[in-house]
Amino acid sequence: MKKYPFKFLDSYQREDRGIFFGRDEEINALYEMVFQSSVILIYGASGTGKTSLINCGLAGKFQPHDWLALMIRRGNNINKSLEKALIDAGGNSQEAVVGVDWFNEWSDDSEKDKTDLSPICKSINAVYQKSFRPIYLIFDQFEELFILGTIAEQEIFIETVQDILQSKQPVKLIFSIREEYLGHLSRFERGVPQLLRKKIRIEPMNLEKVKQVIIGATEYIDSNISIKSGESDIVAEGIFDKIKGGEKSLTIQLPFLQVFLDKFYLKITNDESRRTEAEFNVSTLNDMGEIGDVLIDFLEGQVTDISNKLKAMYPVLTPEIIWKILSPFSTLEGTKDPIKKQDLYERLPNFDRALIDAVVENFINSRILRYNENNEMFEIAHDALAKPIAEKRSVEETAQLEIKRLIKSQVAVKEEGREYFTEKQLLFIEPYLEKYPISEEEKEWISKSKTHVKNEKLKVINQQYAELSKKRRIKILSAAIVALLLLIATTVYFAIKAREKGIVAEQEKVKAENAKNNTKKLLKLVMQGRGEQYTTQNDSLLVEQLRIEQTYPIDSLIVPKASVSPSNSGSNNRNYMLWIEVPSFRKYEIEQVNYKLCKGFVDRLRVSNEPSSSFSIGYLGFGYCPIVDIDVILKTGDTIQKSFSFEDYFIENPLP
């Protein structure tokens, strides 16, 4: 029976070597390096096929009796994953070690005699004695150690690698890492100097390599795909051009090619089982049209399909909910983040667990997610999918992940070596604490940090008060105002009870009633300028309003507003104005505001970048859009989406 020659987003394995094309140069170079060093580093952009190059290309160069590869991913801890991989392969560190004089080809300059082997090296020795095959420890997606791992975990691993290299065991270490994380290897290289001696960069696919992949796969004797006679080069070049699109580049990303070839096949056969024979040809290729961002288009299509499929069973399900379920599988940097099912539930506490299970199962069926039985984790099928998933996150989701990382990294250190959260960090954390589940240890450290910051503030105030008490009365009065304002600012940042106690304590210390009254008057004067509704509020409500405006995410503070008035000319035309209300001191965070009018307007996109007018626009006419979509573009590059309903406006404000 003929075989489908493409792997979609799965990596190629040793048994696929007959259909693995386009990497002959890299395979030969890597094969030579294996005999030149005990450590090889493979790096390249996400999606260049590093894993396939090792598991299929390099593995295919060896006979089975010369190749014992142990693929190791970090999982929850790279040191535990290495230990488990060796045990699963038959390694037992308790077994006696028999002295063996290994072949010279396994020697390395850094090696030295070592009679007392560590448990890891004993395990390696035991694996070899059971198989009598050279061992290749392959650390795939090595960047996960630096993205997800702790400093302590990294240091233990460096020591383990040093130990392995000095032990004279028949083992090679191959590290595969995304090239943007090469800088993270500096400390690793100091401990393992030979890390960068033998390295190879895997380049993206150029036209010649794409031709080798397509023509080679379709000419393979057992392939169920062929190319129409005389059209091989034209089809291959056409596929390359469609994936490249308008980009001025001589290469394309391998995942784009994999997804495109699969879509091309399905367009011809419509056979999800991929058993039907298909003939690639120019005519069908031209019908596919231009291809944009292949991966995001593919993901959005899958999300829509799953939403439609499960809608009857889960009426609340929307594409936005599905994206939120996918989000935990991608790190902030847009790399894979393996996760256990229970951890996924905890990351999505307000979601129906049956709904989560159904969505995850459908993503597995569509080959977007996969389940790793070795560590009982779910993960994205290919690292190239992680980045578009990360890019779909809202500003709030991204902030929550930043907070999670900040808290985890701080508390991961032993308490005697920890640093307290700074005042700025606590301000960043506080608005999200109710949305992000944290452990008791993390809660305790946040509480200790608040107490520490508060005590430091009080020390400063006490010192200032002691100095000011020696000076003239008028200077004491002025300084007391400053001290009181500082105390009010401190109480804004932390819990209301702590704030009230702090104010009372300061009032008892400074005994400056006149200063306190002046401060209240100043606060009311500032707030009065914002509207009459603030003139009747008490001091605590005004302080709380200021705290909200200072600390809350800006998307929760933006409110679209509009006004409509008759034209001065007496016609049926009206003056329409649209703007956004946002605290004045937060306007600096906004780059511009785009107002998207509906069909019927010549200029449907109206742009304002003037904060002094609250980013307003206006026009004269008799027509209006029922709903106006508004994009608030922040200076960080993020976009907040809002809308304004003129239908609701005219219900509340009917014109005469």
XYZ file of C-alpha atoms in Angstrom:
656
model
C 0.000 0.000 0.000
C 1.377 3.418 -0.960
C 2.334 5.839 1.803
C 1.572 9.526 2.374
C 5.082 11.078 2.241
C 4.490 14.267 4.236
C 4.566 14.472 8.043
C 2.543 17.658 8.519
C 4.019 19.188 11.707
C 5.386 15.918 13.107
C 9.136 15.363 13.078
C 10.688 12.691 10.850
C 11.987 9.527 12.543
C 14.570 6.944 11.548
C 11.945 4.839 9.739
C 11.107 7.879 7.551
C 14.615 8.204 6.103
C 13.371 7.078 2.663
C 11.150 10.177 2.406
C 13.435 12.694 4.151
C 14.851 15.100 1.574
C 16.558 18.474 1.335
C 19.110 18.187 4.156
C 21.942 16.058 2.721
C 24.650 18.690 3.352
C 23.639 19.201 6.966
C 23.369 15.445 7.589
C 26.876 14.788 6.288
C 28.353 17.694 8.264
C 26.651 16.529 11.453
C 27.795 12.935 10.897
C 31.418 14.079 10.660
C 31.122 16.182 13.831
C 29.946 13.172 15.843
C 33.407 11.608 15.447
C 35.215 14.863 16.226
C 33.733 15.827 19.598
C 31.728 14.484 22.522
C 29.497 17.583 22.422
C 27.630 18.898 19.365
C 25.399 21.965 19.277
C 22.651 22.290 16.651
C 20.921 25.630 16.376
C 18.555 27.413 14.028
C 15.276 29.283 13.868
C 12.071 27.641 15.038
C 10.717 25.334 12.379
C 13.940 24.628 10.496
C 13.713 20.889 11.203
C 16.411 20.422 13.860
C 14.647 17.471 15.505
C 14.068 15.690 12.179
C 17.707 16.248 11.198
C 18.818 14.317 14.301
C 16.137 11.635 14.616
C 15.943 10.846 10.904
C 18.912 12.321 9.025
C 21.709 11.555 11.502
C 20.130 8.341 12.814
C 19.806 7.059 9.238
C 23.582 7.289 8.742
C 24.194 4.649 11.415
C 23.478 0.944 11.529
C 21.110 -0.020 14.375
C 23.974 -1.634 16.340
C 25.894 1.669 16.297
C 23.096 3.981 17.427
C 21.283 4.164 20.769
C 19.579 7.541 20.994
C 17.837 8.801 24.128
C 15.683 11.845 23.344
C 15.423 14.089 26.410
C 13.086 17.047 26.894
C 13.091 19.178 30.014
C 9.562 18.301 31.192
C 9.285 19.570 34.773
C 13.026 19.292 35.434
C 15.796 18.402 32.992
C 17.834 16.540 35.614
C 14.930 14.275 36.515
C 14.105 13.774 32.824
C 17.695 12.665 32.116
C 17.623 10.250 35.045
C 14.288 8.791 33.915
C 15.446 8.378 30.297
C 18.464 6.356 31.446
C 16.417 4.197 33.809
C 13.844 3.501 31.073
C 16.718 2.438 28.791
C 17.897 -0.127 31.342
C 20.300 1.958 33.394
C 20.581 1.124 37.062
C 23.051 3.220 39.015
C 23.195 0.583 41.779
C 24.740 -2.065 39.537
C 28.468 -2.719 39.759
C 30.593 -0.976 37.122
C 32.881 -3.188 35.095
C 36.048 -1.474 33.898
C 36.062 -1.120 30.100
C 38.685 0.536 27.904
C 36.512 2.508 25.485
C 37.566 3.188 21.902
C 39.764 6.213 21.285
C 37.034 7.858 19.215
C 35.098 8.449 22.428
C 38.011 10.239 24.089
C 37.997 13.974 24.706
C 40.646 16.406 25.878
C 38.652 17.203 28.999
C 38.307 13.591 30.088
C 40.299 12.200 32.978
C 40.449 8.941 34.889
C 37.632 8.614 37.354
C 37.184 5.439 39.373
C 34.281 6.634 41.499
C 31.434 7.227 39.042
C 28.402 9.347 39.888
C 24.901 7.765 39.815
C 24.223 9.257 36.347
C 27.474 7.896 34.936
C 26.785 4.501 36.507
C 23.402 4.527 34.752
C 25.091 5.333 31.430
C 27.533 2.485 32.067
C 24.679 0.084 32.820
C 22.802 1.080 29.630
C 25.910 0.417 27.558
C 26.553 -2.974 29.160
C 22.990 -4.037 28.332
C 23.075 -2.921 24.682
C 26.772 -2.571 23.744
C 25.794 0.363 21.537
C 27.197 3.896 21.709
C 24.798 6.159 23.555
C 23.604 9.490 22.170
C 21.960 11.789 24.723
C 19.898 14.208 22.631
C 18.638 17.263 24.504
C 15.891 18.548 22.227
C 14.443 22.061 22.531
C 17.192 22.866 25.006
C 15.989 26.467 25.304
C 13.241 25.200 27.651
C 15.862 24.904 30.405
C 16.461 28.670 30.269
C 12.862 29.728 29.603
C 11.165 27.517 32.193
C 13.955 26.262 34.465
C 15.350 27.741 37.655
C 18.955 28.819 38.254
C 19.417 25.897 40.646
C 18.188 23.428 38.008
C 20.596 24.874 35.434
C 23.583 24.694 37.791
C 22.912 21.049 38.670
C 22.657 20.181 34.974
C 25.965 21.909 34.153
C 27.655 19.885 36.905
C 26.073 16.693 35.527
C 27.372 17.393 32.005
C 30.850 18.105 33.384
C 30.737 14.796 35.236
C 29.609 12.851 32.141
C 32.359 14.323 29.969
C 35.037 13.458 32.543
C 33.852 9.898 33.132
C 35.179 8.220 29.952
C 31.756 6.737 29.197
C 30.741 5.793 25.604
C 28.331 8.696 25.242
C 27.839 11.698 22.985
C 25.794 14.773 23.934
C 23.793 16.582 21.255
C 22.050 19.840 22.141
C 19.359 21.353 19.903
C 18.360 24.970 20.597
C 16.583 27.856 18.902
C 19.183 30.354 17.756
C 17.640 33.344 19.518
C 18.518 31.655 22.837
C 22.228 31.131 22.116
C 23.038 34.015 24.448
C 21.657 32.004 27.373
C 24.502 29.493 26.963
C 27.233 31.833 28.257
C 27.270 30.406 31.801
C 26.890 26.878 30.433
C 29.886 27.417 28.136
C 32.036 28.589 31.062
C 31.387 25.249 32.739
C 31.565 23.198 29.529
C 34.066 24.988 27.231
C 33.692 22.424 24.409
C 29.988 23.292 24.043
C 30.533 25.647 21.095
C 33.543 23.953 19.515
C 31.448 21.840 17.177
C 28.229 23.516 16.152
C 26.044 23.633 13.067
C 23.364 26.129 12.063
C 20.304 24.763 10.285
C 19.266 27.255 7.621
C 15.682 27.862 6.463
C 14.630 26.154 3.213
C 15.730 27.803 -0.027
C 14.228 27.074 -3.447
C 16.693 24.304 -4.279
C 15.979 22.450 -1.027
C 12.224 22.872 -1.477
C 12.554 21.280 -4.910
C 14.446 18.367 -3.374
C 11.692 17.855 -0.785
C 8.759 18.029 -3.199
C 10.262 16.175 -6.146
C 11.959 13.589 -3.916
C 8.766 12.840 -1.969
C 6.616 12.537 -5.103
C 9.135 10.319 -6.918
C 9.535 7.992 -3.934
C 8.465 4.518 -5.061
C 5.906 3.996 -2.274
C 4.519 7.565 -2.320
C 0.804 8.082 -2.968
C 1.559 11.543 -4.412
C 2.965 12.272 -7.861
C 3.488 15.353 -10.019
C 2.015 15.693 -13.468
C 4.579 14.788 -16.115
C 6.720 17.726 -17.200
C 5.519 20.018 -14.376
C 7.871 19.051 -11.508
C 10.028 22.194 -11.497
C 7.081 24.521 -12.206
C 4.989 23.046 -9.378
C 7.879 23.171 -6.894
C 8.713 26.771 -7.802
C 5.035 27.724 -7.667
C 4.674 26.271 -4.162
C 7.793 28.152 -3.027
C 6.488 31.453 -4.456
C 3.027 31.072 -2.928
C 4.440 30.417 0.534
C 6.953 33.255 0.190
C 4.214 35.611 -1.008
C 5.342 39.219 -1.193
C 8.305 38.686 1.121
C 11.669 39.649 -0.347
C 13.370 36.525 0.893
C 15.288 33.631 -0.610
C 13.999 31.164 1.998
C 10.759 29.947 3.544
C 9.909 28.392 6.889
C 9.689 24.601 6.892
C 6.410 24.447 8.917
C 4.783 26.688 6.287
C 5.859 24.220 3.597
C 4.555 21.255 5.603
C 1.153 22.836 6.219
C 0.877 24.044 2.607
C 1.682 20.610 1.120
C -0.964 19.032 3.353
C -3.546 21.629 2.279
C -2.578 21.089 -1.361
C -3.164 17.349 -1.012
C -6.527 17.829 0.752
C -7.669 20.275 -1.931
C -7.084 17.585 -4.558
C -8.436 14.562 -2.642
C -10.526 15.859 0.265
C -9.369 12.660 1.995
C -8.649 13.224 5.706
C -7.266 9.677 5.975
C -4.607 10.635 3.398
C -4.791 7.273 1.594
C -6.073 8.435 -1.781
C -3.490 8.933 -4.509
C -3.074 12.517 -5.689
C -1.363 14.213 -8.608
C 0.093 17.680 -7.992
C -0.305 19.937 -11.014
C -0.009 23.587 -11.960
C -3.723 24.080 -12.611
C -4.809 23.041 -9.108
C -1.918 24.935 -7.544
C -3.042 28.168 -9.224
C -6.555 27.672 -7.830
C -5.209 27.845 -4.267
C -4.567 31.581 -4.548
C -2.061 33.606 -2.557
C -1.066 32.334 0.876
C -0.667 34.740 3.786
C 0.500 33.691 7.240
C 0.031 29.956 6.774
C 0.279 28.960 10.420
C -2.085 31.574 11.872
C -4.553 30.906 9.046
C -4.319 27.198 9.788
C -4.819 27.720 13.543
C -7.755 30.089 13.064
C -9.367 27.585 10.713
C -8.967 24.791 13.262
C -10.326 26.983 16.070
C -13.389 27.857 13.992
C -13.970 24.196 13.067
C -13.758 23.063 16.690
C -16.075 25.874 17.798
C -18.688 24.846 15.214
C -18.288 21.157 16.033
C -18.757 21.547 19.808
C -21.276 24.404 19.767
C -24.302 22.123 20.107
C -22.879 20.419 23.198
C -21.417 23.594 24.728
C -23.525 26.619 23.686
C -21.218 29.043 25.553
C -18.215 27.998 23.458
C -16.716 30.697 21.232
C -13.434 30.975 19.296
C -12.202 33.389 21.980
C -12.677 30.714 24.673
C -10.814 28.161 22.547
C -7.875 30.570 22.149
C -7.824 30.991 25.940
C -7.638 27.193 26.335
C -4.694 27.104 23.898
C -2.892 29.992 25.592
C -1.297 28.035 28.509
C 0.542 25.810 26.006
C 2.709 28.764 24.897
C 5.213 30.748 26.952
C 5.468 34.526 26.976
C 8.305 34.248 24.448
C 6.182 32.148 22.086
C 7.750 28.742 22.742
C 6.188 25.434 23.753
C 5.148 25.129 27.395
C 4.281 21.484 28.246
C 1.512 21.265 30.831
C -0.299 18.565 32.797
C -4.087 18.356 32.548
C -4.549 19.261 36.235
C -2.334 22.341 35.817
C -4.402 23.339 32.779
C -7.564 23.142 34.910
C -5.965 25.359 37.540
C -4.892 27.912 34.914
C -8.516 28.079 33.711
C -10.486 27.950 36.997
C -13.701 29.410 35.555
C -13.915 26.969 32.637
C -15.987 23.775 32.547
C -13.494 20.899 32.765
C -15.546 18.763 30.371
C -15.360 21.603 27.837
C -11.567 21.832 28.300
C -11.268 18.059 27.775
C -13.353 18.205 24.594
C -11.323 21.080 23.122
C -7.982 19.427 23.977
C -9.138 16.126 22.440
C -10.113 17.886 19.213
C -6.742 19.654 19.051
C -5.038 16.279 19.456
C -7.140 14.844 16.632
C -6.175 17.781 14.405
C -2.496 17.235 15.322
C -2.075 20.651 16.938
C -1.555 19.163 20.417
C 0.061 15.894 21.414
C 0.266 13.874 24.628
C 3.670 12.800 25.930
C 3.275 9.583 27.919
C 6.791 9.805 29.364
C 6.040 12.895 31.432
C 2.204 12.787 31.230
C 2.079 16.234 29.689
C 0.250 17.823 26.794
C 2.131 20.141 24.452
C 1.888 21.894 21.099
C 2.860 19.594 18.238
C 5.424 22.018 16.840
C 7.276 24.967 18.324
C 6.368 27.086 15.281
C 2.713 27.040 16.406
C 3.555 28.523 19.811
C 4.335 32.023 18.557
C 1.001 32.673 16.762
C -0.793 31.344 19.852
C 1.121 33.804 22.053
C 0.283 36.646 19.657
C -3.464 35.986 20.080
C -3.342 36.757 23.805
C -5.037 39.832 25.176
C -3.115 42.478 27.102
C -4.620 41.173 30.347
C -3.597 37.559 29.657
C -0.047 38.675 28.902
C 0.062 40.710 32.114
C -1.104 37.704 34.135
C 1.668 35.561 32.649
C 4.227 38.267 33.442
C 2.974 38.296 37.024
C 3.093 34.502 37.233
C 6.708 34.480 36.066
C 7.669 37.312 38.420
C 6.170 35.586 41.474
C 7.486 32.115 40.597
C 11.029 33.307 39.924
C 11.143 35.289 43.170
C 9.797 32.524 45.405
C 11.784 29.735 43.680
C 14.891 30.910 45.539
C 15.397 29.730 49.121
C 13.979 32.276 51.553
C 17.355 33.290 52.959
C 18.477 34.275 49.459
C 15.257 35.958 48.286
C 14.748 39.631 47.635
C 11.533 41.326 48.695
C 9.186 42.496 45.937
C 9.739 46.163 45.273
C 7.017 48.771 45.568
C 6.808 48.965 41.756
C 6.465 45.169 41.471
C 3.747 45.080 44.136
C 1.797 47.762 42.278
C 2.036 45.627 39.123
C 0.949 42.464 40.936
C -1.896 43.721 43.148
C -4.707 44.280 40.574
C -4.338 40.693 39.260
C -4.024 38.705 42.481
C -7.695 37.696 42.527
C -7.455 36.437 38.930
C -4.246 34.440 39.370
C -4.170 31.475 41.829
C -1.058 31.541 44.005
C 0.293 29.211 46.667
C 0.305 29.930 50.387
C 4.076 30.410 50.257
C 3.684 33.001 47.488
C 0.908 34.808 49.399
C 3.084 34.911 52.503
C 6.047 36.364 50.616
C 3.887 39.062 49.003
C 2.554 39.951 52.454
C 6.072 40.101 53.893
C 7.144 42.297 50.989
C 4.285 44.724 51.647
C 5.259 44.927 55.309
C 8.900 45.453 54.355
C 8.100 48.270 51.916
C 5.761 49.895 54.432
C 8.379 49.722 57.198
C 11.004 51.229 54.912
C 8.616 54.074 54.123
C 7.954 54.662 57.825
C 11.696 54.714 58.531
C 12.133 57.468 55.978
C 9.205 59.429 57.398
C 10.505 59.098 60.965
C 13.958 60.261 59.914
C 12.506 63.238 58.099
C 10.323 64.109 61.067
C 13.265 63.953 63.483
C 15.293 66.299 61.301
C 12.423 68.710 60.717
C 11.606 68.980 64.423
C 14.885 70.896 64.933
C 13.979 73.595 62.414
C 11.650 76.541 62.429
C 7.912 76.027 62.691
C 7.115 77.124 59.140
C 9.560 74.630 57.714
C 8.057 71.900 59.894
C 4.642 72.739 58.506
C 5.828 72.516 54.881
C 7.668 69.260 55.476
C 4.656 67.815 57.270
C 2.579 68.343 54.148
C 5.166 66.434 52.099
C 5.292 63.651 54.698
C 1.506 63.381 54.780
C 1.312 63.196 50.984
C 3.946 60.458 51.046
C 1.899 58.526 53.602
C -1.260 58.901 51.526
C 0.623 57.602 48.458
C 1.849 54.607 50.477
C -1.654 53.750 51.641
C -2.943 53.983 48.041
C -0.638 51.130 47.098
C -1.582 48.701 49.800
C -4.624 47.328 51.655
C -7.182 49.822 53.014
C -6.697 48.697 56.623
C -2.949 49.158 56.371
C -3.551 52.561 54.755
C -5.917 53.718 57.521
C -3.534 52.560 60.246
C -0.632 54.242 58.465
C -2.496 57.573 58.214
C -3.566 57.448 61.870
C -0.021 56.576 62.937
C 1.408 59.434 60.926
C -1.205 61.852 62.256
C -0.241 60.905 65.815
C 3.449 61.387 65.045
C 3.476 64.659 63.167
C 0.630 66.369 65.055
C 0.209 68.700 62.129
C -3.522 69.265 61.872
C -3.123 72.337 59.690
C -0.967 70.383 57.241
C -3.582 67.626 57.048
C -6.356 70.119 56.326
C -4.299 71.773 53.592
C -3.644 68.375 51.997
C -7.362 67.547 51.933
C -8.171 70.880 50.339
C -5.520 70.297 47.678
C -6.881 66.811 46.948
C -10.446 68.110 46.562
C -9.270 70.975 44.362
C -7.521 68.543 42.005
C -10.494 66.188 41.829
C -13.028 69.000 41.433
C -11.481 69.796 38.069
C -12.592 66.388 36.841
C -16.296 66.947 37.381
C -18.948 67.907 39.894
C -19.484 64.274 40.891
C -16.203 64.354 42.823
C -17.013 67.431 44.929
C -19.323 65.544 47.309
C -17.144 62.434 47.757
C -15.295 61.873 50.998
C -11.507 61.657 51.189
C -11.257 57.867 51.253
C -13.340 57.562 48.075
C -11.181 60.157 46.328
C -8.023 58.308 47.336
C -9.508 55.023 46.154
C -10.432 56.628 42.809
C -6.855 57.819 42.384
C -5.547 54.341 43.238
C -7.776 52.756 40.592
C -6.705 55.277 37.955
C -3.018 54.761 38.783
C -2.873 50.962 39.052
C -5.663 49.390 37.002
C -4.919 48.137 33.451
C -5.637 50.942 31.027
C -8.176 48.878 29.067
C -10.498 48.929 32.096
C -10.286 52.746 32.319
C -11.101 53.592 28.691
C -14.754 54.524 28.049
C -15.918 55.575 24.551
C -18.177 58.654 24.568
C -20.133 60.590 21.956
C -22.291 63.662 21.521
C -24.798 64.562 18.803
C -26.240 68.037 18.277
C -28.318 69.707 15.529
C -26.472 71.586 12.801
C -26.270 75.366 13.119
C -27.549 75.676 9.538
C -30.992 74.397 10.529
C -30.844 71.415 8.172
C -31.367 67.766 9.125
C -27.616 67.342 9.420
C -26.140 66.801 12.851
C -22.781 67.368 14.451
C -21.344 63.998 15.576
C -18.414 63.787 17.995
C -16.632 60.659 19.263
C -13.884 60.512 21.897
C -12.563 58.284 24.675
C -12.620 59.111 28.354
C -9.425 58.093 30.159
C -7.629 59.611 33.176
C -5.490 62.496 31.929
C -2.254 61.146 33.396
C -2.769 57.814 31.588
C -3.206 59.390 28.131
C 0.559 59.284 27.581
C 0.226 55.480 27.240
C -1.876 55.873 24.069
C -0.295 56.343 20.624
C -3.500 56.875 18.610
C -7.148 55.878 18.363
C -8.729 54.454 15.182
C -12.480 54.821 14.692
C -13.896 52.363 12.114
C -17.114 53.643 10.564
C -19.510 51.396 8.678
C -20.260 51.196 4.949
C -21.630 54.384 3.425
C -18.866 56.650 4.683
C -16.205 57.681 2.199
C -13.500 57.787 4.852
C -14.372 54.781 6.972
C -11.200 54.929 9.052
C -10.867 58.069 11.201
C -7.642 58.446 13.173
C -6.856 60.715 16.114
C -3.503 61.023 17.866
C -4.247 64.169 19.858
C -4.463 63.442 23.626
C -5.439 67.037 24.470
C -8.810 66.480 22.718
C -9.244 63.041 24.292
C -8.454 61.575 20.856
C -11.726 62.914 19.425
C -13.070 62.929 15.875
C -16.112 64.670 14.421
C -18.175 64.962 11.286
C -21.317 66.695 9.964
C -24.061 64.552 8.445
C -27.463 62.957 8.916
C -26.310 59.323 8.990
C -24.606 57.289 11.702
C -23.269 53.783 12.290
C -25.259 51.595 14.714
C -21.962 50.309 16.099
C -18.565 52.000 15.737
C -15.538 49.745 16.329
C -12.663 51.500 18.068
C -9.013 50.401 18.203
C -6.968 52.073 20.935
C -3.299 51.571 19.981
C -0.919 51.819 22.933
C 2.665 53.035 22.696
C 3.740 49.498 23.625
C 2.269 48.288 20.318
C -0.697 46.516 21.945
C -4.219 47.232 20.696
C -7.304 47.536 22.920
C -10.594 46.981 21.115
C -13.689 48.948 22.158
C -17.001 49.802 20.517
C -19.669 52.485 20.808
C -23.390 51.970 20.136
C -25.198 54.962 18.647
C -28.405 52.912 18.884
C -28.109 52.885 22.680
C -27.062 56.538 22.644
C -30.225 57.683 20.823
C -32.424 55.611 23.137
C -30.967 57.504 26.095
C -30.634 60.844 24.271
C -33.477 61.211 21.713
C -33.196 64.187 19.397
C -36.198 66.554 19.081
